[in-house]
Amino acid sequence: MQRIKTLDSMRGLAAATVLFHHIFTRFQHLFAGQFPVWLISVFTSISDLNMEAVLLFFFLSGFSIFLSLKNVLPVNKINFNIYTYRRLKRILPLYYFAIFFTFVCGLIIKTAFLTDDFSLKNLAGNIFFLQCSKSYKGNWFAPYGDNGPLWSLSFEVFYYFFLPVFLFVMLRLNKSSNFTALINRRALVVAFFLSYICGFINKRFFIPYIAFSSLFYVWYGGFFIAVLYLKKVKDNISDIILQLLLTILSAAIYYVYPTATCYYLFIGSAMTGLFYWLYLFRHKFPGSILVPFERIFNFLFYKIGTGSYALYLIHYPLLMVLKQQTTLTITELLVIIILLIICCIFLEKYAVSKKWGFLKRQYLP
């Protein structure tokens, strides 16, 4: 299937937001006195959208997965093996490169053997995608080398391999071999309540896969919209009512129980609804005002989007190296970041184009 250019641009926007957040928060001394107060306020507002950008990554990941499946669900052995190869090929080479790159940066700034973040135990946890953000109370493993963005990769990989189980169960419960619009709605509802239940359990005691499941609804929201998009579902009143009810319910839960997880799930609900309405609007009015906006948006972020995964993985340890350079100016930092983005575009292009044949095996014989 032909890639959706705007989808890559959205990834670029999310990656750029995370990158800017880490630059702005780690190099505030370079911004102080260089820009007017009102512009610093704008920068602060953009930086504060860091977590929303990660949630957008989750949503877009779920959306992209269904598009890549081409209506062939990974619920039997053959399709699961093909699906697994494609997912591992996409995620593992750059991820393990990022871990190695983080170690090298740790050697440069002389922290590689000083903290538990670089320990062999923590490395093993990251190799098997069991790391969580340090903000998770009781977490088993932290992102390797204090490369903070790596926390979300364990969530992503869990969603990749939880999806076949989730779809298989939904099809069995509905006694169907076809993933219908009705089953898609039911799956969205199940994902909604599953995430909230796991979120509340995670507050009591920590188990990685329960913690990962607490944001599954955000990821499945993208999958849900992709089903409607690919099947060319129009303004179905059932889909509209369902998304509205789930958004209202998530807002009410957040009002009563204002935790970070409840806020993220509310954002996920709102994101699902917003993308659905944008899809309907774009479908009904193909020549609308959105067209020139999309062109400008793609011009700004599409290229970044093609290297967004690599950029997300390796930018933070590089910034930690640069932070040690006391004479660094904001102009020099900007030039280095531009060069980093260019390198990430080529790095990701290479990783995606290479076959990585050793990953192609019978995972379910």
XYZ file of C-alpha atoms in Angstrom:
365
model
C 0.000 0.000 0.000
C 1.231 3.494 -0.832
C 2.472 5.395 2.217
C 0.288 8.216 3.483
C 2.508 11.275 3.383
C 0.580 13.150 6.072
C 1.012 10.181 8.411
C 4.795 10.467 8.136
C 4.499 14.211 8.647
C 2.587 13.632 11.878
C 5.378 11.356 13.054
C 7.784 14.140 12.168
C 5.762 16.614 14.212
C 5.704 14.256 17.214
C 9.459 13.574 16.976
C 10.228 17.288 16.579
C 8.134 18.087 19.662
C 9.963 15.507 21.799
C 13.316 16.717 20.455
C 12.457 20.355 21.174
C 11.278 19.462 24.690
C 14.625 17.899 25.532
C 16.588 20.749 23.959
C 14.539 23.417 25.711
C 14.630 21.763 29.142
C 18.315 20.722 29.013
C 19.726 23.899 27.457
C 17.651 26.613 29.092
C 20.801 28.653 29.689
C 21.153 29.030 25.910
C 17.610 30.375 25.587
C 17.784 32.806 28.507
C 18.232 36.353 27.277
C 18.248 35.302 23.618
C 14.497 35.550 23.030
C 11.665 37.850 24.232
C 9.523 36.705 27.146
C 6.461 36.012 24.997
C 8.465 33.710 22.723
C 9.879 31.840 25.721
C 6.262 31.303 26.814
C 5.470 29.853 23.387
C 8.520 27.581 23.645
C 7.395 26.458 27.093
C 3.914 25.609 25.807
C 5.378 23.555 22.950
C 7.765 21.797 25.325
C 4.897 20.934 27.667
C 3.286 18.906 24.850
C 6.046 16.307 25.123
C 3.850 13.537 26.525
C 1.020 14.323 24.118
C 3.555 13.850 21.304
C 4.398 10.368 22.633
C 0.682 9.535 22.781
C 0.421 10.685 19.166
C 3.220 8.224 18.346
C 1.181 5.439 19.976
C -1.958 6.430 18.081
C -0.144 6.640 14.731
C 1.523 3.297 15.399
C -1.843 1.598 15.846
C -3.125 3.306 12.707
C -0.098 2.238 10.674
C -0.274 -1.365 11.828
C -3.726 -1.955 10.382
C -2.737 -0.278 7.111
C 0.307 -2.539 6.870
C -1.829 -5.639 7.498
C -3.904 -4.961 4.361
C -6.943 -6.605 5.968
C -4.960 -9.803 6.684
C -5.067 -10.200 10.462
C -2.199 -12.035 12.237
C -4.493 -14.566 13.903
C -3.121 -17.749 12.328
C 0.404 -19.170 12.266
C 1.387 -18.143 8.738
C 0.131 -14.573 9.024
C 1.561 -14.253 12.541
C 5.036 -15.254 11.337
C 4.904 -12.723 8.488
C 3.607 -10.055 10.856
C 6.290 -10.810 13.464
C 9.110 -10.613 10.932
C 7.904 -7.249 9.652
C 7.532 -5.825 13.151
C 10.915 -7.064 14.386
C 12.599 -5.918 11.172
C 11.167 -2.461 11.690
C 11.940 -2.062 15.374
C 14.943 -4.148 16.455
C 17.929 -3.008 14.315
C 17.557 0.694 15.119
C 16.593 -0.013 18.720
C 19.694 -2.094 19.437
C 21.814 0.439 17.583
C 20.364 3.107 19.891
C 21.356 1.083 22.957
C 24.918 0.764 21.616
C 24.985 4.485 20.751
C 23.788 5.300 24.273
C 26.638 3.236 25.738
C 29.195 5.064 23.564
C 27.793 8.430 24.675
C 28.006 7.196 28.272
C 31.681 6.457 27.748
C 32.246 9.931 26.320
C 30.641 11.717 29.287
C 32.125 9.152 31.719
C 28.877 7.895 33.219
C 28.839 4.423 31.634
C 30.211 2.662 34.732
C 28.953 5.017 37.408
C 25.170 4.487 37.449
C 22.783 1.528 37.551
C 21.271 2.777 34.290
C 24.280 1.254 32.483
C 24.369 -1.992 34.487
C 24.216 -5.400 32.793
C 20.977 -6.114 34.638
C 19.369 -2.964 33.259
C 20.768 -3.733 29.805
C 19.105 -7.159 29.883
C 15.796 -5.563 30.877
C 16.021 -3.168 27.931
C 17.023 -5.907 25.483
C 13.814 -7.737 26.364
C 11.682 -4.540 26.411
C 10.826 -4.513 30.111
C 11.915 -0.950 30.857
C 9.587 1.773 32.076
C 9.924 5.442 32.798
C 11.489 6.175 36.176
C 8.250 7.920 37.092
C 6.574 4.494 37.372
C 6.704 3.554 41.028
C 8.303 0.137 41.517
C 9.544 -0.164 37.928
C 11.827 -3.144 37.309
C 14.121 -1.557 34.739
C 14.829 2.031 33.702
C 15.626 3.191 30.159
C 19.178 2.108 29.394
C 21.832 4.728 30.007
C 19.180 7.221 31.114
C 18.058 7.459 27.473
C 14.581 8.516 28.591
C 12.658 8.050 25.306
C 13.421 4.314 25.339
C 10.630 3.801 27.900
C 7.966 4.005 25.190
C 9.559 1.273 23.041
C 8.604 -1.415 25.542
C 4.992 -0.185 25.325
C 5.119 -0.259 21.523
C 6.541 -3.774 21.293
C 4.015 -5.053 23.803
C 1.170 -3.623 21.695
C 2.592 -5.247 18.565
C 2.461 -8.712 20.086
C -0.584 -8.250 22.260
C -2.610 -7.271 19.172
C -2.769 -10.783 17.599
C -3.940 -12.240 20.930
C -6.458 -9.430 21.384
C -7.886 -9.831 17.870
C -7.972 -13.630 18.159
C -9.947 -13.403 21.412
C -12.338 -10.781 20.003
C -13.050 -12.949 16.945
C -13.600 -16.031 19.093
C -15.893 -14.237 21.523
C -17.945 -12.928 18.623
C -17.867 -16.337 16.879
C -16.711 -14.769 13.647
C -13.844 -15.186 11.211
C -14.297 -11.662 9.786
C -13.297 -8.494 11.594
C -16.531 -6.564 11.125
C -17.372 -2.976 12.023
C -19.354 -4.239 15.015
C -16.402 -6.258 16.330
C -14.163 -3.233 15.820
C -16.478 -1.154 18.029
C -16.634 -3.846 20.669
C -12.848 -4.130 20.601
C -12.534 -0.371 21.185
C -14.797 -0.640 24.236
C -12.849 -3.631 25.578
C -9.559 -1.763 25.047
C -11.030 1.226 26.902
C -11.999 -0.700 30.028
C -8.903 -2.919 29.878
C -6.670 0.153 29.995
C -8.511 1.695 32.931
C -8.533 -1.552 34.905
C -4.810 -2.061 34.292
C -4.159 1.572 35.170
C -5.862 1.189 38.549
C -4.087 -2.125 39.217
C -0.772 -0.517 38.328
C -1.308 2.014 41.122
C -1.365 -0.843 43.644
C 1.561 -2.924 42.423
C 3.836 -2.872 39.396
C 4.014 -5.551 36.717
C 5.442 -4.391 33.349
C 2.739 -5.830 31.104
C -0.028 -4.416 33.276
C 1.668 -1.017 33.113
C 1.970 -1.308 29.335
C -1.704 -2.267 28.995
C -2.773 0.915 30.777
C -2.213 2.893 27.555
C -3.318 0.221 25.085
C -6.562 2.123 24.441
C -4.601 5.047 22.978
C -2.796 2.685 20.597
C -5.945 0.808 19.650
C -7.711 4.104 18.963
C -5.394 4.494 15.962
C -6.095 0.910 14.876
C -9.851 1.582 15.186
C -9.707 4.668 12.960
C -7.510 2.848 10.419
C -10.175 0.138 10.066
C -12.746 2.812 9.229
C -10.311 4.530 6.881
C -9.292 1.435 4.953
C -12.802 0.041 4.710
C -14.005 3.526 3.649
C -16.626 3.649 6.398
C -18.543 6.907 6.186
C -20.348 8.837 8.928
C -21.794 5.855 10.752
C -23.908 7.125 13.643
C -22.840 4.178 15.818
C -19.158 5.097 15.502
C -19.887 8.758 16.237
C -21.977 8.013 19.325
C -19.486 5.456 20.623
C -16.500 7.794 20.369
C -18.484 10.645 21.938
C -19.583 8.469 24.869
C -16.079 7.133 25.502
C -14.613 10.639 25.399
C -17.228 11.932 27.866
C -16.696 8.921 30.126
C -12.907 9.327 30.083
C -13.301 13.037 30.908
C -15.592 12.169 33.833
C -13.146 9.562 35.163
C -10.286 12.038 34.942
C -12.388 14.641 36.782
C -13.122 12.206 39.619
C -9.707 10.494 39.611
C -7.180 13.015 38.232
C -4.130 10.784 37.693
C -1.612 10.990 34.865
C -2.869 7.728 33.338
C -6.489 8.925 33.333
C -5.372 12.137 31.662
C -3.482 10.209 28.974
C -6.511 8.012 28.311
C -8.708 11.090 28.008
C -6.238 12.526 25.483
C -6.378 9.200 23.636
C -10.185 9.376 23.482
C -10.105 12.950 22.242
C -7.424 12.051 19.687
C -9.525 9.182 18.319
C -12.560 11.427 17.953
C -10.559 14.263 16.390
C -8.968 12.033 13.771
C -12.339 10.498 12.941
C -13.907 13.918 12.328
C -10.899 15.010 10.260
C -11.242 11.842 8.196
C -14.970 12.498 7.625
C -14.375 16.142 6.768
C -11.565 15.280 4.351
C -13.707 12.567 2.764
C -16.770 14.775 2.282
C -14.846 17.866 1.165
C -11.735 16.643 -0.713
C -11.022 20.130 -2.050
C -11.422 21.878 1.297
C -9.166 24.295 3.144
C -7.378 21.290 4.621
C -5.596 20.622 1.317
C -3.265 23.679 1.319
C -2.755 23.195 5.057
C -1.688 19.583 4.443
C 0.779 20.719 1.793
C 2.396 23.218 4.167
C 2.353 20.657 6.974
C 3.986 18.014 4.795
C 6.583 20.498 3.579
C 7.604 21.237 7.166
C 7.543 17.783 8.728
C 7.500 15.016 6.103
C 11.280 14.645 5.806
C 11.663 14.615 9.585
C 8.951 11.953 9.676
C 10.933 9.626 7.423
C 13.668 9.561 10.070
C 11.471 10.080 13.125
C 12.047 6.660 14.689
C 15.843 6.939 14.564
C 15.673 10.555 15.731
C 13.466 9.593 18.670
C 15.869 6.841 19.733
C 19.254 8.539 19.585
C 18.766 12.267 20.109
C 18.776 12.219 23.914
C 22.227 10.660 24.582
C 23.714 13.007 21.980
C 22.176 15.971 23.795
C 23.746 14.740 27.036
C 27.152 14.762 25.322
C 26.548 18.253 23.971
C 25.463 19.456 27.393
C 29.012 18.828 28.626
C 30.337 21.377 26.137
C 30.307 24.575 28.179
C 31.218 26.805 25.216
C 28.416 25.554 22.968
C 26.280 28.320 21.436
C 22.667 28.061 20.372
C 23.709 28.478 16.701
C 26.158 25.590 16.972
C 23.502 23.481 18.694
C 21.026 24.238 15.892
C 23.555 23.209 13.207
C 24.297 19.937 15.032
C 20.572 19.173 15.370
C 20.016 19.756 11.636
C 22.911 17.408 10.842
C 21.466 14.864 13.302
C 18.076 14.962 11.566
C 19.720 14.433 8.164
C 21.746 11.500 9.513
C 18.628 9.949 11.056
C 16.752 10.177 7.753
C 19.478 8.197 5.974
C 19.953 5.827 8.906
C 16.280 4.919 9.013
C 16.117 4.598 5.236
C 18.976 2.102 5.378
C 17.445 0.132 8.262
C 14.039 -0.095 6.559
C 15.425 -1.105 3.146
C 17.707 -3.857 4.481
C 16.083 -7.314 4.659
C 17.594 -8.457 8.006
C 17.047 -12.046 6.910
C 18.086 -13.572 10.251
C 14.829 -12.240 11.710
C 12.757 -14.136 9.153
C 11.976 -17.443 10.865
C 9.084 -19.596 12.009
C 8.107 -18.019 15.310
C 5.011 -20.229 15.422
C 6.002 -23.526 13.735
